[in-house]
PDB file of C-alpha atoms in Angstrom:
ATOM      1  CA  MET A  20       1.450 -12.818 -15.564  1.00  0.00           C
ATOM      2  CA  VAL A  21       3.731 -10.793 -13.309  1.00  0.00           C
ATOM      3  CA  ASN A  22       6.818 -12.201 -11.615  1.00  0.00           C
ATOM      4  CA  PRO A  23       7.864  -9.900  -8.742  1.00  0.00           C
ATOM      5  CA  LEU A  24      10.547 -12.254  -7.398  1.00  0.00           C
ATOM      6  CA  ALA A  25      13.569 -10.259  -8.647  1.00  0.00           C
ATOM      7  CA  ALA A  26      12.239  -7.037  -7.113  1.00  0.00           C
ATOM      8  CA  ASN A  27      11.352  -8.867  -3.916  1.00  0.00           C
ATOM      9  CA  LEU A  28      14.863 -10.303  -3.602  1.00  0.00           C
ATOM     10  CA  VAL A  29      16.455  -6.885  -4.104  1.00  0.00           C
ATOM     11  CA  MET A  30      14.089  -5.331  -1.550  1.00  0.00           C
ATOM     12  CA  LEU A  31      14.818  -8.220   0.827  1.00  0.00           C
ATOM     13  CA  GLY A  32      18.552  -7.599   0.531  1.00  0.00           C
ATOM     14  CA  GLY A  33      18.104  -3.938   1.449  1.00  0.00           C
ATOM     15  CA  PHE A  34      15.643  -4.877   4.174  1.00  0.00           C
ATOM     16  CA  PHE A  35      18.059  -7.276   5.893  1.00  0.00           C
ATOM     17  CA  ILE A  36      21.020  -4.916   5.594  1.00  0.00           C
ATOM     18  CA  GLY A  37      18.891  -2.102   7.049  1.00  0.00           C
ATOM     19  CA  ILE A  38      17.901  -4.277  10.007  1.00  0.00           C
ATOM     20  CA  ALA A  39      21.537  -5.321  10.511  1.00  0.00           C
ATOM     21  CA  THR A  40      22.547  -1.645  10.608  1.00  0.00           C
ATOM     22  CA  TYR A  41      19.942  -0.891  13.268  1.00  0.00           C
ATOM     23  CA  VAL A  42      20.969  -3.931  15.342  1.00  0.00           C
ATOM     24  CA  GLY A  43      24.595  -2.783  15.126  1.00  0.00           C
ATOM     25  CA  MET A  44      23.822   0.754  16.265  1.00  0.00           C
ATOM     26  CA  THR A  45      21.399  -0.307  19.004  1.00  0.00           C
ATOM     27  CA  PHE A  46      22.930  -3.468  20.461  1.00  0.00           C
ATOM     28  CA  VAL A  47      26.635  -3.330  19.526  1.00  0.00           C
ATOM     29  CA  ALA A  48      27.475   0.399  19.541  1.00  0.00           C
ATOM     30  CA  ARG A  49      24.728   0.959  22.153  1.00  0.00           C
ATOM     31  CA  LYS A  50      23.779   4.290  20.620  1.00  0.00           C
ATOM     32  CA  GLN A  51      20.110   4.569  21.496  1.00  0.00           C
ATOM     33  CA  SER A  52      18.267   7.374  19.746  1.00  0.00           C
ATOM     34  CA  GLU A  53      14.561   8.182  19.718  1.00  0.00           C
ATOM     35  CA  GLU A  54      14.910   9.727  16.265  1.00  0.00           C
ATOM     36  CA  ARG A  55      16.611   6.589  14.919  1.00  0.00           C
ATOM     37  CA  ASP A  56      14.006   4.349  16.561  1.00  0.00           C
ATOM     38  CA  ARG A  57      11.225   6.389  14.974  1.00  0.00           C
ATOM     39  CA  ALA A  58      12.856   6.359  11.528  1.00  0.00           C
ATOM     40  CA  PHE A  59      13.574   2.635  11.793  1.00  0.00           C
ATOM     41  CA  SER A  60       9.988   1.907  12.851  1.00  0.00           C
ATOM     42  CA  PHE A  61       8.717   3.569   9.662  1.00  0.00           C
ATOM     43  CA  PHE A  62      11.333   1.683   7.634  1.00  0.00           C
ATOM     44  CA  LEU A  63      10.117  -1.599   9.166  1.00  0.00           C
ATOM     45  CA  MET A  64       6.445  -0.817   8.632  1.00  0.00           C
ATOM     46  CA  GLY A  65       6.992   0.315   5.032  1.00  0.00           C
ATOM     47  CA  MET A  66       9.127  -2.671   4.105  1.00  0.00           C
ATOM     48  CA  GLY A  67       6.750  -4.891   6.072  1.00  0.00           C
ATOM     49  CA  ALA A  68       3.747  -3.634   4.109  1.00  0.00           C
ATOM     50  CA  TYR A  69       5.578  -4.330   0.843  1.00  0.00           C
ATOM     51  CA  SER A  70       6.593  -7.814   2.023  1.00  0.00           C
ATOM     52  CA  LEU A  71       3.156  -8.660   3.376  1.00  0.00           C
ATOM     53  CA  PHE A  72       1.436  -7.565   0.159  1.00  0.00           C
ATOM     54  CA  TYR A  73       3.739  -9.495  -2.138  1.00  0.00           C
ATOM     55  CA  GLY A  74       3.932 -12.466   0.192  1.00  0.00           C
ATOM     56  CA  LEU A  75       0.152 -12.806   0.185  1.00  0.00           C
ATOM     57  CA  PHE A  76       0.091 -12.268  -3.594  1.00  0.00           C
ATOM     58  CA  GLU A  77       2.676 -14.995  -4.136  1.00  0.00           C
ATOM     59  CA  SER A  78       0.955 -17.369  -1.704  1.00  0.00           C
ATOM     60  CA  THR A  79      -2.506 -16.997  -3.181  1.00  0.00           C
ATOM     61  CA  THR A  80      -2.477 -15.844  -6.807  1.00  0.00           C
ATOM     62  CA  TRP A  81       1.026 -16.270  -8.215  1.00  0.00           C
ATOM     63  CA  PRO A  82       0.640 -18.622 -11.169  1.00  0.00           C
ATOM     64  CA  PHE A  83       3.671 -20.780 -10.448  1.00  0.00           C
ATOM     65  CA  PRO A  84       3.580 -24.309  -9.028  1.00  0.00           C
ATOM     66  CA  GLY A  85       2.567 -24.450  -5.370  1.00  0.00           C
ATOM     67  CA  GLY A  86       6.004 -25.307  -3.999  1.00  0.00           C
ATOM     68  CA  TYR A  87       7.442 -22.004  -5.200  1.00  0.00           C
ATOM     69  CA  SER A  88       4.483 -20.060  -3.869  1.00  0.00           C
ATOM     70  CA  ILE A  89       4.949 -21.672  -0.458  1.00  0.00           C
ATOM     71  CA  LEU A  90       8.745 -21.235  -0.454  1.00  0.00           C
ATOM     72  CA  PHE A  91       8.696 -17.581  -1.460  1.00  0.00           C
ATOM     73  CA  GLY A  92       5.214 -16.287  -0.670  1.00  0.00           C
ATOM     74  CA  ASP A  93       4.527 -17.702   2.768  1.00  0.00           C
ATOM     75  CA  THR A  94       7.915 -16.742   4.194  1.00  0.00           C
ATOM     76  CA  TYR A  95       7.689 -13.247   2.686  1.00  0.00           C
ATOM     77  CA  ALA A  96       4.207 -12.717   4.157  1.00  0.00           C
ATOM     78  CA  ILE A  97       5.370 -13.858   7.607  1.00  0.00           C
ATOM     79  CA  LEU A  98       8.364 -11.507   7.369  1.00  0.00           C
ATOM     80  CA  GLY A  99       6.045  -8.652   6.396  1.00  0.00           C
ATOM     81  CA  PHE A 100       3.727  -9.205   9.311  1.00  0.00           C
ATOM     82  CA  LEU A 101       6.681  -9.502  11.710  1.00  0.00           C
ATOM     83  CA  ALA A 102       8.193  -6.274  10.379  1.00  0.00           C
ATOM     84  CA  ILE A 103       4.932  -4.327  10.736  1.00  0.00           C
ATOM     85  CA  ALA A 104       4.437  -5.604  14.292  1.00  0.00           C
ATOM     86  CA  SER A 105       8.064  -4.790  15.159  1.00  0.00           C
ATOM     87  CA  GLY A 106       7.887  -1.313  13.650  1.00  0.00           C
ATOM     88  CA  PHE A 107       4.679  -0.506  15.505  1.00  0.00           C
ATOM     89  CA  THR A 108       6.134  -1.828  18.780  1.00  0.00           C
ATOM     90  CA  ILE A 109       9.289   0.280  18.401  1.00  0.00           C
ATOM     91  CA  LEU A 110       7.245   3.365  17.455  1.00  0.00           C
ATOM     92  CA  LYS A 111       5.065   2.954  20.552  1.00  0.00           C
ATOM     93  CA  LYS A 112       8.137   2.193  22.739  1.00  0.00           C
ATOM     94  CA  GLY A 113       6.680  -1.198  23.580  1.00  0.00           C
ATOM     95  CA  ASN A 114       8.311  -4.312  24.930  1.00  0.00           C
ATOM     96  CA  MET A 115      10.089  -6.305  22.197  1.00  0.00           C
ATOM     97  CA  GLU A 116      10.038  -9.621  24.068  1.00  0.00           C
ATOM     98  CA  PHE A 117       6.873 -10.894  22.393  1.00  0.00           C
ATOM     99  CA  ILE A 118       8.230  -9.772  19.025  1.00  0.00           C
ATOM    100  CA  GLY A 119      11.326 -11.857  19.853  1.00  0.00           C
ATOM    101  CA  ILE A 120       9.119 -14.896  20.443  1.00  0.00           C
ATOM    102  CA  PHE A 121       7.345 -14.330  17.120  1.00  0.00           C
ATOM    103  CA  ALA A 122      10.720 -13.818  15.380  1.00  0.00           C
ATOM    104  CA  PHE A 123      11.979 -17.107  16.839  1.00  0.00           C
ATOM    105  CA  PHE A 124       9.131 -19.108  15.293  1.00  0.00           C
ATOM    106  CA  ALA A 125       9.288 -17.136  12.032  1.00  0.00           C
ATOM    107  CA  GLY A 126      13.008 -17.974  11.951  1.00  0.00           C
ATOM    108  CA  LEU A 127      12.278 -21.667  12.445  1.00  0.00           C
ATOM    109  CA  TYR A 128       9.772 -21.519   9.595  1.00  0.00           C
ATOM    110  CA  ALA A 129      12.297 -19.786   7.316  1.00  0.00           C
ATOM    111  CA  LEU A 130      14.995 -22.293   8.213  1.00  0.00           C
ATOM    112  CA  MET A 131      12.742 -25.278   7.498  1.00  0.00           C
ATOM    113  CA  SER A 132      11.576 -23.649   4.239  1.00  0.00           C
ATOM    114  CA  GLY A 133      15.190 -23.225   3.153  1.00  0.00           C
ATOM    115  CA  ILE A 134      15.982 -26.852   3.960  1.00  0.00           C
ATOM    116  CA  ALA A 135      12.923 -28.037   2.020  1.00  0.00           C
ATOM    117  CA  GLY A 136      13.698 -25.768  -0.944  1.00  0.00           C
ATOM    118  CA  TYR A 137      17.276 -27.046  -1.046  1.00  0.00           C
ATOM    119  CA  GLN A 138      16.267 -30.718  -0.765  1.00  0.00           C
ATOM    120  CA  LEU A 139      13.674 -30.278  -3.521  1.00  0.00           C
ATOM    121  CA  ASN A 140      16.107 -28.287  -5.702  1.00  0.00           C
ATOM    122  CA  LEU A 141      13.507 -25.558  -6.251  1.00  0.00           C
ATOM    123  CA  THR A 142      15.774 -22.809  -7.596  1.00  0.00           C
ATOM    124  CA  ARG A 143      18.580 -22.446 -10.107  1.00  0.00           C
ATOM    125  CA  SER A 144      20.995 -21.854  -7.219  1.00  0.00           C
ATOM    126  CA  PRO A 145      19.773 -24.106  -4.397  1.00  0.00           C
ATOM    127  CA  LEU A 146      22.854 -23.480  -2.269  1.00  0.00           C
ATOM    128  CA  ASP A 147      22.514 -19.669  -2.483  1.00  0.00           C
ATOM    129  CA  MET A 148      18.801 -19.955  -1.689  1.00  0.00           C
ATOM    130  CA  PHE A 149      19.555 -22.217   1.266  1.00  0.00           C
ATOM    131  CA  GLY A 150      22.197 -19.787   2.546  1.00  0.00           C
ATOM    132  CA  MET A 151      19.732 -16.903   2.292  1.00  0.00           C
ATOM    133  CA  TYR A 152      17.080 -18.799   4.249  1.00  0.00           C
ATOM    134  CA  LEU A 153      19.662 -20.076   6.739  1.00  0.00           C
ATOM    135  CA  GLY A 154      20.802 -16.522   7.465  1.00  0.00           C
ATOM    136  CA  ALA A 155      17.272 -15.154   7.725  1.00  0.00           C
ATOM    137  CA  GLY A 156      16.107 -18.064   9.877  1.00  0.00           C
ATOM    138  CA  GLY A 157      19.171 -17.900  12.088  1.00  0.00           C
ATOM    139  CA  ALA A 158      18.706 -14.159  12.621  1.00  0.00           C
ATOM    140  CA  GLY A 159      15.050 -14.681  13.551  1.00  0.00           C
ATOM    141  CA  ILE A 160      15.927 -17.424  16.019  1.00  0.00           C
ATOM    142  CA  LEU A 161      18.699 -15.319  17.576  1.00  0.00           C
ATOM    143  CA  LEU A 162      16.453 -12.267  17.976  1.00  0.00           C
ATOM    144  CA  LEU A 163      14.713 -13.998  20.891  1.00  0.00           C
ATOM    145  CA  PRO A 164      17.794 -14.179  23.153  1.00  0.00           C
ATOM    146  CA  LEU A 165      18.925 -10.765  21.857  1.00  0.00           C
ATOM    147  CA  VAL A 166      15.818  -8.888  22.989  1.00  0.00           C
ATOM    148  CA  PHE A 167      15.963 -10.573  26.400  1.00  0.00           C
ATOM    149  CA  THR A 168      19.712 -10.212  27.061  1.00  0.00           C
ATOM    150  CA  ARG A 169      20.869  -7.338  24.783  1.00  0.00           C
ATOM    151  CA  ASN A 170      24.118  -9.305  24.493  1.00  0.00           C
ATOM    152  CA  ARG A 171      26.676  -7.862  22.043  1.00  0.00           C
ATOM    153  CA  ILE A 172      27.929 -11.281  20.892  1.00  0.00           C
ATOM    154  CA  ILE A 173      24.398 -12.363  19.977  1.00  0.00           C
ATOM    155  CA  ALA A 174      23.882  -9.006  18.220  1.00  0.00           C
ATOM    156  CA  ILE A 175      27.025  -9.562  16.147  1.00  0.00           C
ATOM    157  CA  LEU A 176      25.789 -13.047  15.172  1.00  0.00           C
ATOM    158  CA  VAL A 177      22.441 -11.547  14.137  1.00  0.00           C
ATOM    159  CA  ILE A 178      24.252  -8.922  12.045  1.00  0.00           C
ATOM    160  CA  ILE A 179      26.411 -11.559  10.330  1.00  0.00           C
ATOM    161  CA  ALA A 180      23.340 -13.694   9.558  1.00  0.00           C
ATOM    162  CA  LEU A 181      21.358 -10.719   8.213  1.00  0.00           C
ATOM    163  CA  VAL A 182      24.177  -9.321   6.090  1.00  0.00           C
ATOM    164  CA  ALA A 183      24.975 -12.757   4.633  1.00  0.00           C
ATOM    165  CA  SER A 184      21.313 -13.330   3.848  1.00  0.00           C
ATOM    166  CA  GLY A 185      20.945  -9.825   2.403  1.00  0.00           C
ATOM    167  CA  VAL A 186      24.004 -10.200   0.175  1.00  0.00           C
ATOM    168  CA  LEU A 187      22.773 -13.569  -1.111  1.00  0.00           C
ATOM    169  CA  ALA A 188      19.361 -12.025  -1.851  1.00  0.00           C
ATOM    170  CA  LEU A 189      21.052  -9.246  -3.827  1.00  0.00           C
ATOM    171  CA  ILE A 190      23.383 -11.663  -5.652  1.00  0.00           C
ATOM    172  CA  THR A 191      20.320 -13.656  -6.710  1.00  0.00           C
ATOM    173  CA  GLY A 192      17.888 -10.797  -7.292  1.00  0.00           C
ATOM    174  CA  LEU A 193      19.956  -8.274  -9.254  1.00  0.00           C
ATOM    175  CA  PRO A 194      20.852 -10.597 -12.189  1.00  0.00           C
ATOM    176  CA  ALA A 195      17.292 -11.949 -12.160  1.00  0.00           C
ATOM    177  CA  ILE A 196      15.916  -8.539 -13.169  1.00  0.00           C
ATOM    178  CA  LYS A 197      17.184  -8.915 -16.736  1.00  0.00           C
ATOM    179  CA  GLU A 198      16.237 -12.610 -16.856  1.00  0.00           C
ATOM    180  CA  HIS A 199      12.663 -11.830 -15.845  1.00  0.00           C
ATOM    181  CA  ILE A 200      12.348  -8.988 -18.354  1.00  0.00           C
ATOM    182  CA  ASP A 201      13.786 -11.235 -21.100  1.00  0.00           C
ATOM    183  CA  SER A 202      11.405 -14.090 -20.268  1.00  0.00           C
ATOM    184  CA  TYR A 203       8.456 -11.701 -20.244  1.00  0.00           C
ATOM    185  CA  LEU A 204       9.383 -10.252 -23.626  1.00  0.00           C
ATOM    186  CA  ALA A 205      10.245 -13.620 -25.198  1.00  0.00           C
ATOM    187  CA  VAL A 206       7.481 -15.849 -23.858  1.00  0.00           C
ATOM    188  CA  ILE A 207       4.678 -14.145 -22.025  1.00  0.00           C
ATOM    189  CA  LEU A 208       4.153 -11.021 -24.129  1.00  0.00           C
ATOM    190  CA  PRO A 209       3.913 -12.882 -27.494  1.00  0.00           C
ATOM    191  CA  ASN A 210       1.450 -15.368 -25.972  1.00  0.00           C
ATOM    192  CA  MET A 211      -0.698 -12.483 -24.730  1.00  0.00           C
ATOM    193  CA  ILE A 212      -0.717 -10.881 -28.167  1.00  0.00           C
ATOM    194  CA  VAL A 213      -1.542 -14.167 -29.950  1.00  0.00           C
ATOM    195  CA  GLY A 214      -4.112 -15.203 -27.339  1.00  0.00           C
TER     196      GLY A 214
END
């Protein structure tokens, strides 16, 4: 059995902070750059491919109870697909309005997933998990008015939501690396050898 959740949380933290940086440069500082757009599009597509792969893995084959697979896998897969679509749209200099619509509904899904995960107490730190999903969901919801209006205040709110969510993902994911290695060595590996 493989548990990629710690790695996924660390990647998610970097992913959200990277997006927040781009939003800050593009919508707050208003420093538009074709080179930056191109680099960011590849960042989005690469991180999106990672997220989509692991999201689908966690949704379909991860051997944990279904609630965890839904909470972590489904939202990660949706994020991955959204990131790939966004990266491709930016690379092709397309209109981001439809991506904003998709981000709005993905944000609603993340928000409702966070509420459900908190109410069902699905993690060791339900409040941190809820905060992470609240930030991610809020950023997704706010991306819709941002792409239509390019308003700096909305951009700052998106940045705050993404950075908060990214920091919570890192706070959760970094300590979990050792925990997951320990549990693998203590429980899973001996059972594989005996079995």
